[in-house]
Amino acid sequence: MKKYDAEVLARDLGFFCYDGTVKLMLQEIRDRAQGVIAWVIVVLISVPFALWGIQDYLGGGGDQVVADVDGSEITQQQLDTAVQNYRISLRRQLGANYRPDLINNEQMREDVLNRLIQQRLVNEQKQHLKLSVGDEAIKQQIRMIPAFQRNGKFDRQSFDQLLAQQGQTEATLVQSIRFELESKIVSNAVQATGFITDSAFDEQIRLRLQKRDLRYLTLPYSLFEDQQTITEEAVSDWYESHQQDYVEPEKVRLAYIELTPAAAGAAIEPFDEELRTLYEETKEQYVTKEQRRASHILLELKPDADEEQVAAVMQKAQSLLQQIKQGADFAEIAKQESADPGSAVQGGDLGFFEKGMMADEFDKVVFSLGKGQLSEPVRTSFGVHLIKLVDIRPSSGQTYEQALPKLREAYIEAESDRRFYDLAEEMANLVYEAQDNLESSARELGVEVQTSGWISRNQGEGIGEQAAVRAAAFSDDVLQQGNNSEIIELAADHLLAVRIIDHQDAQPRSLESVHDEVVEQLKQQAARKQALAAAQKLADEFAAGKSVDEYAAHDDYILKSPGYSTRTTAGIDRQILQTAFTMPKPKNDMPLFRAISLPSGDAVVVAVYGVQEGELSDLDKNSLQALREAASRTQAQDDYSDMLAQLKDQADIKISKPQP
């Protein structure tokens, strides 16, 4: 068994040890912040101060002691708190799948108590090693928790509000984080030293890469169902001994308010002035502006040209203009003379364009010409242009009156979205402030209170189809405390709040109502047993020499021959592979056979014909390294478990039977 001391633990994790106290440097905490932050968020949001609860290590109460760990007492109250927190954790993790009726409460309390004892042992070890985390490092972690931030920075108001909602103080939060960090130092330190020897690793790889030559014959249990006869006495006996399996589930009916953009905008009725403003602002959606098609000939002239240069270019432009007026082809002259390479090859064609798309001087002339007209020379910053207006595409589209239905629809949609987001935050406040009803919130929001049908933890109609709604309805705050739920976000634009208006406890179903169900269940059980018995008989016959191939073309049984397979070969049932790899190796070329029953109820005869051992050479360098790291992590976890076992063996632990 390993022994652990403070100096080794400190060195392994990169801590510095002064006067026997392991002090965690701030940068080390920051480097490890992700795991810590994740834990704290769970503590604050999901599981109120984790499994053990803040009281677990602050000491507590004078009530009944249920366990004593080296003089450190665990009280009934602390156990009750831990159990309750564990229930909350399960409920939040499982959501609509949470089934308290399936939980063995006695076993759960025992497991939680063992966890509390384990925490006391770890706490005792960190105290023995004098491990500590400073206040400033803890506060730095608190500032980094997103739940306490606004716009990416720590916000004192959010911090105080969330702590108040949890019924906690800053001191208890600091204490809880310190406790968790210091406990994790012990765990991380032990696991950081974990390693696996070469021989152990080689053996793991050999087994991991091992292949086995498989065949398996499946006997569907459904083939045996019609052969079963179930008596009424058997039905009655089964029902009496399994009444807990035939229960009408707990159900609730809900009142709820629903906020969507449509609901937020239900009362919107725009004024004519608002719609006319929208029409002008979005006119391009309803009206196509006039477009003109022009061709031009560009004669290059720099903006800073002198008078002589300007006169020369203008003279040339006039000369070209006269040629065109006398019958020369505009396009041909543009190809020969235009300095605009983009349009010259097109005979000067610029295509259609709207007003305002060209240089101001150019634009003004184009939209003053008539179709087919030529312009006088026009100077712009690009040079001197001769322009010909080729075509006019007049403005077209809808007038205000024609566009009115679409305008109204667009206005209401936009305004509904705006109001929805305004009301969403208000809804959260209203529902929280009036915890005992939804009517006041509905009036303020301008929506109706609606009611659902019966909803169980696992199913429902309407809003009951949503797992988030069922989880909220059966949460402790709503079901037990009778409060409104928090806002349920079904989608970014679909919010709900619910409260219970009727509740029906789980209740036994009568034998009459479940009779056929019981008969079917007993038939299936008997059929599965018979299928397994038939599979075992075949396994014995195959082992005695009967050929498996006789069943290759069987009408009902299914023979598969995947050949050499690994422990993770796809397409083969996991239990079949597990069985094949736990069977002995065949000897003298004699296959081995084993009959098993699958969770589905079908029976299978598994046959192993040969074994091929795995070799390290079968893996590339990267795969080998990844497997070695994984094996080291597993070994490290085993080391930590060994340490806990060692601490438990050395501790003086007294356990009294806790009250349920």
PDB file of C-alpha atoms in Angstrom, residues 39-311:
ATOM      1  CA  TRP A  39     -18.052  22.540  -9.557  1.00  0.00           C
ATOM      2  CA  VAL A  40     -19.029  25.863  -7.998  1.00  0.00           C
ATOM      3  CA  ILE A  41     -21.677  26.506 -10.647  1.00  0.00           C
ATOM      4  CA  VAL A  42     -23.181  23.113  -9.898  1.00  0.00           C
ATOM      5  CA  VAL A  43     -23.036  23.928  -6.206  1.00  0.00           C
ATOM      6  CA  LEU A  44     -24.885  27.207  -6.622  1.00  0.00           C
ATOM      7  CA  ILE A  45     -27.281  26.424  -9.428  1.00  0.00           C
ATOM      8  CA  SER A  46     -27.875  22.675  -9.527  1.00  0.00           C
ATOM      9  CA  VAL A  47     -27.011  21.047  -6.223  1.00  0.00           C
ATOM     10  CA  PRO A  48     -27.182  23.360  -3.181  1.00  0.00           C
ATOM     11  CA  PHE A  49     -23.675  23.065  -1.715  1.00  0.00           C
ATOM     12  CA  ALA A  50     -23.111  19.613  -3.156  1.00  0.00           C
ATOM     13  CA  LEU A  51     -23.754  16.246  -1.606  1.00  0.00           C
ATOM     14  CA  TRP A  52     -22.370  16.865   1.843  1.00  0.00           C
ATOM     15  CA  GLY A  53     -23.770  20.366   2.407  1.00  0.00           C
ATOM     16  CA  ILE A  54     -22.033  23.268   4.079  1.00  0.00           C
ATOM     17  CA  GLN A  55     -23.097  22.027   7.507  1.00  0.00           C
ATOM     18  CA  ASP A  56     -21.096  18.859   6.990  1.00  0.00           C
ATOM     19  CA  TYR A  57     -17.777  20.502   7.665  1.00  0.00           C
ATOM     20  CA  LEU A  58     -18.823  23.541   9.675  1.00  0.00           C
ATOM     21  CA  GLY A  59     -19.969  21.241  12.428  1.00  0.00           C
ATOM     22  CA  GLY A  60     -23.502  21.112  13.351  1.00  0.00           C
ATOM     23  CA  GLY A  61     -26.256  20.746  15.731  1.00  0.00           C
ATOM     24  CA  GLY A  62     -26.765  18.692  18.788  1.00  0.00           C
ATOM     25  CA  ASP A  63     -29.056  16.166  17.172  1.00  0.00           C
ATOM     26  CA  GLN A  64     -28.586  12.416  16.859  1.00  0.00           C
ATOM     27  CA  VAL A  65     -25.152  11.250  15.702  1.00  0.00           C
ATOM     28  CA  VAL A  66     -25.369   8.666  12.900  1.00  0.00           C
ATOM     29  CA  ALA A  67     -21.620   8.195  12.392  1.00  0.00           C
ATOM     30  CA  ASP A  68     -18.342   9.092  14.071  1.00  0.00           C
ATOM     31  CA  VAL A  69     -15.120   9.255  12.046  1.00  0.00           C
ATOM     32  CA  ASP A  70     -12.108   9.537  14.351  1.00  0.00           C
ATOM     33  CA  GLY A  71     -14.130  11.781  16.641  1.00  0.00           C
ATOM     34  CA  SER A  72     -15.674  13.863  13.849  1.00  0.00           C
ATOM     35  CA  GLU A  73     -19.431  13.421  14.137  1.00  0.00           C
ATOM     36  CA  ILE A  74     -21.957  13.180  11.312  1.00  0.00           C
ATOM     37  CA  THR A  75     -25.391  14.072  12.601  1.00  0.00           C
ATOM     38  CA  GLN A  76     -28.844  12.988  11.520  1.00  0.00           C
ATOM     39  CA  GLN A  77     -29.515  16.542  10.333  1.00  0.00           C
ATOM     40  CA  GLN A  78     -26.393  16.583   8.182  1.00  0.00           C
ATOM     41  CA  LEU A  79     -27.304  13.233   6.657  1.00  0.00           C
ATOM     42  CA  ASP A  80     -30.860  14.423   5.962  1.00  0.00           C
ATOM     43  CA  THR A  81     -29.508  17.544   4.281  1.00  0.00           C
ATOM     44  CA  ALA A  82     -27.080  15.529   2.162  1.00  0.00           C
ATOM     45  CA  VAL A  83     -29.812  13.083   1.120  1.00  0.00           C
ATOM     46  CA  GLN A  84     -32.117  15.950   0.179  1.00  0.00           C
ATOM     47  CA  ASN A  85     -29.376  17.630  -1.840  1.00  0.00           C
ATOM     48  CA  TYR A  86     -28.641  14.329  -3.558  1.00  0.00           C
ATOM     49  CA  ARG A  87     -32.313  14.024  -4.508  1.00  0.00           C
ATOM     50  CA  ILE A  88     -32.222  17.536  -5.942  1.00  0.00           C
ATOM     51  CA  SER A  89     -29.103  16.634  -7.898  1.00  0.00           C
ATOM     52  CA  LEU A  90     -30.737  13.528  -9.350  1.00  0.00           C
ATOM     53  CA  ARG A  91     -33.908  15.418 -10.226  1.00  0.00           C
ATOM     54  CA  ARG A  92     -31.980  18.132 -12.055  1.00  0.00           C
ATOM     55  CA  GLN A  93     -29.758  15.671 -13.891  1.00  0.00           C
ATOM     56  CA  LEU A  94     -32.537  13.310 -14.961  1.00  0.00           C
ATOM     57  CA  GLY A  95     -35.224  15.911 -15.608  1.00  0.00           C
ATOM     58  CA  ALA A  96     -38.428  14.267 -16.820  1.00  0.00           C
ATOM     59  CA  ASN A  97     -36.827  10.824 -16.392  1.00  0.00           C
ATOM     60  CA  TYR A  98     -36.572  11.248 -12.614  1.00  0.00           C
ATOM     61  CA  ARG A  99     -38.608   8.454 -10.986  1.00  0.00           C
ATOM     62  CA  PRO A 100     -38.565   8.656  -7.172  1.00  0.00           C
ATOM     63  CA  ASP A 101     -40.738   5.552  -7.009  1.00  0.00           C
ATOM     64  CA  LEU A 102     -37.842   3.519  -8.444  1.00  0.00           C
ATOM     65  CA  ILE A 103     -35.321   4.713  -5.854  1.00  0.00           C
ATOM     66  CA  ASN A 104     -34.382   2.421  -2.977  1.00  0.00           C
ATOM     67  CA  ASN A 105     -34.407   5.059  -0.247  1.00  0.00           C
ATOM     68  CA  GLU A 106     -32.654   2.897   2.327  1.00  0.00           C
ATOM     69  CA  GLN A 107     -29.837   2.075  -0.098  1.00  0.00           C
ATOM     70  CA  MET A 108     -29.567   5.709  -1.135  1.00  0.00           C
ATOM     71  CA  ARG A 109     -29.204   6.889   2.468  1.00  0.00           C
ATOM     72  CA  GLU A 110     -26.540   4.258   3.040  1.00  0.00           C
ATOM     73  CA  ASP A 111     -24.644   5.364  -0.076  1.00  0.00           C
ATOM     74  CA  VAL A 112     -24.858   9.024   0.939  1.00  0.00           C
ATOM     75  CA  LEU A 113     -23.641   8.234   4.450  1.00  0.00           C
ATOM     76  CA  ASN A 114     -20.677   6.327   3.008  1.00  0.00           C
ATOM     77  CA  ARG A 115     -19.893   9.340   0.847  1.00  0.00           C
ATOM     78  CA  LEU A 116     -20.010  11.620   3.882  1.00  0.00           C
ATOM     79  CA  ILE A 117     -17.660   9.293   5.723  1.00  0.00           C
ATOM     80  CA  GLN A 118     -15.324   9.315   2.731  1.00  0.00           C
ATOM     81  CA  GLN A 119     -15.345  13.114   2.715  1.00  0.00           C
ATOM     82  CA  ARG A 120     -14.484  13.182   6.414  1.00  0.00           C
ATOM     83  CA  LEU A 121     -11.552  10.848   5.767  1.00  0.00           C
ATOM     84  CA  VAL A 122     -10.259  13.038   2.942  1.00  0.00           C
ATOM     85  CA  ASN A 123     -10.779  16.158   5.084  1.00  0.00           C
ATOM     86  CA  GLU A 124      -8.828  14.513   7.896  1.00  0.00           C
ATOM     87  CA  GLN A 125      -6.031  13.674   5.481  1.00  0.00           C
ATOM     88  CA  LYS A 126      -5.732  17.228   4.154  1.00  0.00           C
ATOM     89  CA  GLN A 127      -5.631  18.528   7.719  1.00  0.00           C
ATOM     90  CA  HIS A 128      -2.913  16.017   8.514  1.00  0.00           C
ATOM     91  CA  LEU A 129      -0.942  17.213   5.488  1.00  0.00           C
ATOM     92  CA  LYS A 130      -1.662  20.845   6.443  1.00  0.00           C
ATOM     93  CA  LEU A 131      -3.008  21.708   3.014  1.00  0.00           C
ATOM     94  CA  SER A 132      -4.532  25.166   2.620  1.00  0.00           C
ATOM     95  CA  VAL A 133      -5.817  27.556  -0.038  1.00  0.00           C
ATOM     96  CA  GLY A 134      -5.654  31.279   0.707  1.00  0.00           C
ATOM     97  CA  ASP A 135      -8.636  33.641   0.844  1.00  0.00           C
ATOM     98  CA  GLU A 136      -7.405  35.776  -2.056  1.00  0.00           C
ATOM     99  CA  ALA A 137      -7.169  32.740  -4.341  1.00  0.00           C
ATOM    100  CA  ILE A 138     -10.728  31.743  -3.381  1.00  0.00           C
ATOM    101  CA  LYS A 139     -12.048  35.232  -4.049  1.00  0.00           C
ATOM    102  CA  GLN A 140     -10.362  35.206  -7.454  1.00  0.00           C
ATOM    103  CA  GLN A 141     -12.300  32.064  -8.319  1.00  0.00           C
ATOM    104  CA  ILE A 142     -15.557  33.636  -7.157  1.00  0.00           C
ATOM    105  CA  ARG A 143     -14.963  36.610  -9.462  1.00  0.00           C
ATOM    106  CA  MET A 144     -14.540  34.190 -12.357  1.00  0.00           C
ATOM    107  CA  ILE A 145     -17.862  32.386 -11.859  1.00  0.00           C
ATOM    108  CA  PRO A 146     -20.189  33.345 -14.753  1.00  0.00           C
ATOM    109  CA  ALA A 147     -23.255  33.274 -12.491  1.00  0.00           C
ATOM    110  CA  PHE A 148     -21.775  36.216 -10.591  1.00  0.00           C
ATOM    111  CA  GLN A 149     -20.864  38.215 -13.689  1.00  0.00           C
ATOM    112  CA  ARG A 150     -22.574  40.813 -15.817  1.00  0.00           C
ATOM    113  CA  ASN A 151     -21.147  41.703 -19.215  1.00  0.00           C
ATOM    114  CA  GLY A 152     -18.158  39.481 -18.496  1.00  0.00           C
ATOM    115  CA  LYS A 153     -17.215  41.182 -15.218  1.00  0.00           C
ATOM    116  CA  PHE A 154     -17.888  40.365 -11.576  1.00  0.00           C
ATOM    117  CA  ASP A 155     -21.099  42.050 -10.423  1.00  0.00           C
ATOM    118  CA  ARG A 156     -21.622  42.485  -6.706  1.00  0.00           C
ATOM    119  CA  GLN A 157     -25.398  42.796  -7.050  1.00  0.00           C
ATOM    120  CA  SER A 158     -25.674  39.490  -8.916  1.00  0.00           C
ATOM    121  CA  PHE A 159     -23.404  37.880  -6.337  1.00  0.00           C
ATOM    122  CA  ASP A 160     -25.477  39.066  -3.364  1.00  0.00           C
ATOM    123  CA  GLN A 161     -28.785  38.214  -5.058  1.00  0.00           C
ATOM    124  CA  LEU A 162     -27.803  34.641  -5.937  1.00  0.00           C
ATOM    125  CA  LEU A 163     -26.393  33.958  -2.491  1.00  0.00           C
ATOM    126  CA  ALA A 164     -29.572  35.321  -0.913  1.00  0.00           C
ATOM    127  CA  GLN A 165     -31.685  33.036  -3.104  1.00  0.00           C
ATOM    128  CA  GLN A 166     -29.576  30.088  -1.902  1.00  0.00           C
ATOM    129  CA  GLY A 167     -29.874  31.216   1.727  1.00  0.00           C
ATOM    130  CA  GLN A 168     -26.099  31.459   2.008  1.00  0.00           C
ATOM    131  CA  THR A 169     -23.512  34.089   2.948  1.00  0.00           C
ATOM    132  CA  GLU A 170     -20.217  35.109   1.450  1.00  0.00           C
ATOM    133  CA  ALA A 171     -18.400  33.429   4.332  1.00  0.00           C
ATOM    134  CA  THR A 172     -20.100  30.071   3.802  1.00  0.00           C
ATOM    135  CA  LEU A 173     -19.433  30.220   0.072  1.00  0.00           C
ATOM    136  CA  VAL A 174     -15.734  30.918   0.642  1.00  0.00           C
ATOM    137  CA  GLN A 175     -15.655  28.088   3.187  1.00  0.00           C
ATOM    138  CA  SER A 176     -17.322  25.630   0.810  1.00  0.00           C
ATOM    139  CA  ILE A 177     -14.971  26.432  -2.090  1.00  0.00           C
ATOM    140  CA  ARG A 178     -11.925  26.169   0.157  1.00  0.00           C
ATOM    141  CA  PHE A 179     -13.129  22.813   1.465  1.00  0.00           C
ATOM    142  CA  GLU A 180     -13.629  21.444  -2.043  1.00  0.00           C
ATOM    143  CA  LEU A 181     -10.315  22.760  -3.385  1.00  0.00           C
ATOM    144  CA  GLU A 182      -8.313  21.457  -0.484  1.00  0.00           C
ATOM    145  CA  SER A 183     -10.029  18.077  -0.739  1.00  0.00           C
ATOM    146  CA  LYS A 184      -9.297  17.945  -4.444  1.00  0.00           C
ATOM    147  CA  ILE A 185      -5.621  18.632  -3.765  1.00  0.00           C
ATOM    148  CA  VAL A 186      -5.447  15.281  -2.005  1.00  0.00           C
ATOM    149  CA  SER A 187      -7.264  13.498  -4.819  1.00  0.00           C
ATOM    150  CA  ASN A 188      -5.305  15.204  -7.614  1.00  0.00           C
ATOM    151  CA  ALA A 189      -1.978  14.700  -5.876  1.00  0.00           C
ATOM    152  CA  VAL A 190      -2.471  10.972  -5.510  1.00  0.00           C
ATOM    153  CA  GLN A 191      -3.761  10.580  -9.037  1.00  0.00           C
ATOM    154  CA  ALA A 192      -0.953  12.758 -10.430  1.00  0.00           C
ATOM    155  CA  THR A 193       1.580  10.155  -9.264  1.00  0.00           C
ATOM    156  CA  GLY A 194      -0.193   7.287 -10.971  1.00  0.00           C
ATOM    157  CA  PHE A 195       1.764   5.157 -13.446  1.00  0.00           C
ATOM    158  CA  ILE A 196       1.627   1.690 -14.936  1.00  0.00           C
ATOM    159  CA  THR A 197       4.553  -0.666 -15.365  1.00  0.00           C
ATOM    160  CA  ASP A 198       5.631  -1.792 -18.819  1.00  0.00           C
ATOM    161  CA  SER A 199       4.765  -5.411 -18.103  1.00  0.00           C
ATOM    162  CA  ALA A 200       1.289  -4.519 -16.822  1.00  0.00           C
ATOM    163  CA  PHE A 201       0.722  -2.271 -19.812  1.00  0.00           C
ATOM    164  CA  ASP A 202       1.881  -4.954 -22.254  1.00  0.00           C
ATOM    165  CA  GLU A 203      -0.547  -7.406 -20.674  1.00  0.00           C
ATOM    166  CA  GLN A 204      -3.411  -4.896 -20.947  1.00  0.00           C
ATOM    167  CA  ILE A 205      -2.665  -4.285 -24.631  1.00  0.00           C
ATOM    168  CA  ARG A 206      -2.403  -7.988 -25.329  1.00  0.00           C
ATOM    169  CA  LEU A 207      -5.846  -8.518 -23.856  1.00  0.00           C
ATOM    170  CA  ARG A 208      -7.283  -5.354 -25.377  1.00  0.00           C
ATOM    171  CA  LEU A 209      -6.182  -6.291 -28.909  1.00  0.00           C
ATOM    172  CA  GLN A 210      -6.989  -9.979 -28.556  1.00  0.00           C
ATOM    173  CA  LYS A 211      -9.308 -11.409 -31.231  1.00  0.00           C
ATOM    174  CA  ARG A 212     -11.592 -14.403 -30.998  1.00  0.00           C
ATOM    175  CA  ASP A 213     -13.090 -16.481 -33.786  1.00  0.00           C
ATOM    176  CA  LEU A 214     -16.831 -16.314 -33.114  1.00  0.00           C
ATOM    177  CA  ARG A 215     -20.099 -17.780 -34.262  1.00  0.00           C
ATOM    178  CA  TYR A 216     -23.400 -17.382 -32.491  1.00  0.00           C
ATOM    179  CA  LEU A 217     -26.884 -18.825 -32.889  1.00  0.00           C
ATOM    180  CA  THR A 218     -29.857 -16.708 -31.779  1.00  0.00           C
ATOM    181  CA  LEU A 219     -33.137 -18.265 -30.599  1.00  0.00           C
ATOM    182  CA  PRO A 220     -35.855 -15.539 -30.526  1.00  0.00           C
ATOM    183  CA  TYR A 221     -37.947 -15.971 -27.396  1.00  0.00           C
ATOM    184  CA  SER A 222     -41.057 -14.985 -29.364  1.00  0.00           C
ATOM    185  CA  LEU A 223     -40.941 -18.455 -30.957  1.00  0.00           C
ATOM    186  CA  PHE A 224     -41.877 -19.940 -27.573  1.00  0.00           C
ATOM    187  CA  GLU A 225     -44.599 -17.504 -26.446  1.00  0.00           C
ATOM    188  CA  ASP A 226     -47.512 -19.357 -28.017  1.00  0.00           C
ATOM    189  CA  GLN A 227     -46.453 -22.516 -26.167  1.00  0.00           C
ATOM    190  CA  GLN A 228     -47.085 -20.923 -22.757  1.00  0.00           C
ATOM    191  CA  THR A 229     -50.238 -21.427 -20.695  1.00  0.00           C
ATOM    192  CA  ILE A 230     -50.789 -19.008 -17.825  1.00  0.00           C
ATOM    193  CA  THR A 231     -53.279 -19.905 -15.104  1.00  0.00           C
ATOM    194  CA  GLU A 232     -55.439 -17.379 -13.248  1.00  0.00           C
ATOM    195  CA  GLU A 233     -53.768 -18.457 -10.030  1.00  0.00           C
ATOM    196  CA  ALA A 234     -50.388 -17.547 -11.485  1.00  0.00           C
ATOM    197  CA  VAL A 235     -51.743 -14.159 -12.580  1.00  0.00           C
ATOM    198  CA  SER A 236     -53.151 -13.453  -9.119  1.00  0.00           C
ATOM    199  CA  ASP A 237     -49.995 -14.577  -7.318  1.00  0.00           C
ATOM    200  CA  TRP A 238     -47.798 -12.443  -9.556  1.00  0.00           C
ATOM    201  CA  TYR A 239     -49.998  -9.389  -9.113  1.00  0.00           C
ATOM    202  CA  GLU A 240     -50.042  -9.758  -5.318  1.00  0.00           C
ATOM    203  CA  SER A 241     -46.263 -10.015  -5.107  1.00  0.00           C
ATOM    204  CA  HIS A 242     -45.551  -7.241  -7.627  1.00  0.00           C
ATOM    205  CA  GLN A 243     -48.194  -4.630  -6.938  1.00  0.00           C
ATOM    206  CA  GLN A 244     -45.474  -1.977  -6.837  1.00  0.00           C
ATOM    207  CA  ASP A 245     -44.989  -2.564 -10.571  1.00  0.00           C
ATOM    208  CA  TYR A 246     -48.610  -1.789 -11.402  1.00  0.00           C
ATOM    209  CA  VAL A 247     -49.146   1.754 -10.295  1.00  0.00           C
ATOM    210  CA  GLU A 248     -50.948   4.634 -11.922  1.00  0.00           C
ATOM    211  CA  PRO A 249     -48.222   7.282 -11.883  1.00  0.00           C
ATOM    212  CA  GLU A 250     -48.371  10.506  -9.959  1.00  0.00           C
ATOM    213  CA  LYS A 251     -50.021  13.218 -12.063  1.00  0.00           C
ATOM    214  CA  VAL A 252     -50.588  16.955 -12.021  1.00  0.00           C
ATOM    215  CA  ARG A 253     -52.697  19.472 -13.873  1.00  0.00           C
ATOM    216  CA  LEU A 254     -51.107  22.818 -14.539  1.00  0.00           C
ATOM    217  CA  ALA A 255     -52.109  26.415 -14.911  1.00  0.00           C
ATOM    218  CA  TYR A 256     -49.695  28.193 -17.204  1.00  0.00           C
ATOM    219  CA  ILE A 257     -49.006  31.432 -18.994  1.00  0.00           C
ATOM    220  CA  GLU A 258     -47.318  31.435 -22.350  1.00  0.00           C
ATOM    221  CA  LEU A 259     -45.356  34.250 -23.958  1.00  0.00           C
ATOM    222  CA  THR A 260     -44.575  34.263 -27.664  1.00  0.00           C
ATOM    223  CA  PRO A 261     -44.204  37.121 -30.145  1.00  0.00           C
ATOM    224  CA  ALA A 262     -47.742  36.358 -31.358  1.00  0.00           C
ATOM    225  CA  ALA A 263     -49.109  36.601 -27.819  1.00  0.00           C
ATOM    226  CA  ALA A 264     -47.100  39.743 -27.112  1.00  0.00           C
ATOM    227  CA  GLY A 265     -48.458  41.405 -30.241  1.00  0.00           C
ATOM    228  CA  ALA A 266     -52.039  40.201 -30.059  1.00  0.00           C
ATOM    229  CA  ALA A 267     -53.398  43.673 -29.215  1.00  0.00           C
ATOM    230  CA  ILE A 268     -51.231  45.678 -31.624  1.00  0.00           C
ATOM    231  CA  GLU A 269     -53.219  47.845 -34.034  1.00  0.00           C
ATOM    232  CA  PRO A 270     -50.948  50.216 -36.019  1.00  0.00           C
ATOM    233  CA  PHE A 271     -51.967  53.770 -36.938  1.00  0.00           C
ATOM    234  CA  ASP A 272     -52.024  54.955 -40.554  1.00  0.00           C
ATOM    235  CA  GLU A 273     -49.167  57.373 -39.888  1.00  0.00           C
ATOM    236  CA  GLU A 274     -46.964  54.528 -38.597  1.00  0.00           C
ATOM    237  CA  LEU A 275     -47.672  52.422 -41.661  1.00  0.00           C
ATOM    238  CA  ARG A 276     -46.958  55.319 -44.044  1.00  0.00           C
ATOM    239  CA  THR A 277     -43.642  55.903 -42.295  1.00  0.00           C
ATOM    240  CA  LEU A 278     -42.821  52.205 -42.663  1.00  0.00           C
ATOM    241  CA  TYR A 279     -43.758  52.372 -46.358  1.00  0.00           C
ATOM    242  CA  GLU A 280     -41.322  55.223 -46.969  1.00  0.00           C
ATOM    243  CA  GLU A 281     -38.563  53.532 -44.966  1.00  0.00           C
ATOM    244  CA  THR A 282     -38.950  50.237 -46.823  1.00  0.00           C
ATOM    245  CA  LYS A 283     -40.154  51.543 -50.166  1.00  0.00           C
ATOM    246  CA  GLU A 284     -37.543  49.555 -52.066  1.00  0.00           C
ATOM    247  CA  GLN A 285     -39.414  46.400 -51.010  1.00  0.00           C
ATOM    248  CA  TYR A 286     -42.584  47.611 -52.731  1.00  0.00           C
ATOM    249  CA  VAL A 287     -41.436  49.931 -55.523  1.00  0.00           C
ATOM    250  CA  THR A 288     -38.729  49.465 -58.177  1.00  0.00           C
ATOM    251  CA  LYS A 289     -37.017  52.754 -59.003  1.00  0.00           C
ATOM    252  CA  GLU A 290     -36.652  54.010 -62.556  1.00  0.00           C
ATOM    253  CA  GLN A 291     -33.586  52.598 -64.254  1.00  0.00           C
ATOM    254  CA  ARG A 292     -31.758  53.864 -67.330  1.00  0.00           C
ATOM    255  CA  ARG A 293     -29.429  52.171 -69.731  1.00  0.00           C
ATOM    256  CA  ALA A 294     -26.648  54.297 -71.192  1.00  0.00           C
ATOM    257  CA  SER A 295     -23.523  53.949 -73.281  1.00  0.00           C
ATOM    258  CA  HIS A 296     -20.565  56.289 -73.091  1.00  0.00           C
ATOM    259  CA  ILE A 297     -17.251  57.163 -74.652  1.00  0.00           C
ATOM    260  CA  LEU A 298     -14.646  58.241 -72.106  1.00  0.00           C
ATOM    261  CA  LEU A 299     -11.776  60.502 -73.104  1.00  0.00           C
ATOM    262  CA  GLU A 300      -9.145  60.538 -70.403  1.00  0.00           C
ATOM    263  CA  LEU A 301      -8.504  63.881 -68.700  1.00  0.00           C
ATOM    264  CA  LYS A 302      -6.879  64.301 -65.312  1.00  0.00           C
ATOM    265  CA  PRO A 303      -8.708  66.466 -62.742  1.00  0.00           C
ATOM    266  CA  ASP A 304      -5.701  68.826 -62.535  1.00  0.00           C
ATOM    267  CA  ALA A 305      -5.273  69.211 -66.313  1.00  0.00           C
ATOM    268  CA  ASP A 306      -4.397  72.718 -67.535  1.00  0.00           C
ATOM    269  CA  GLU A 307      -6.574  74.777 -69.883  1.00  0.00           C
ATOM    270  CA  GLU A 308      -4.685  73.698 -72.970  1.00  0.00           C
ATOM    271  CA  GLN A 309      -5.150  69.990 -72.153  1.00  0.00           C
ATOM    272  CA  VAL A 310      -8.833  70.542 -71.370  1.00  0.00           C
ATOM    273  CA  ALA A 311      -9.364  72.384 -74.639  1.00  0.00           C
TER     274      ALA A 311
END
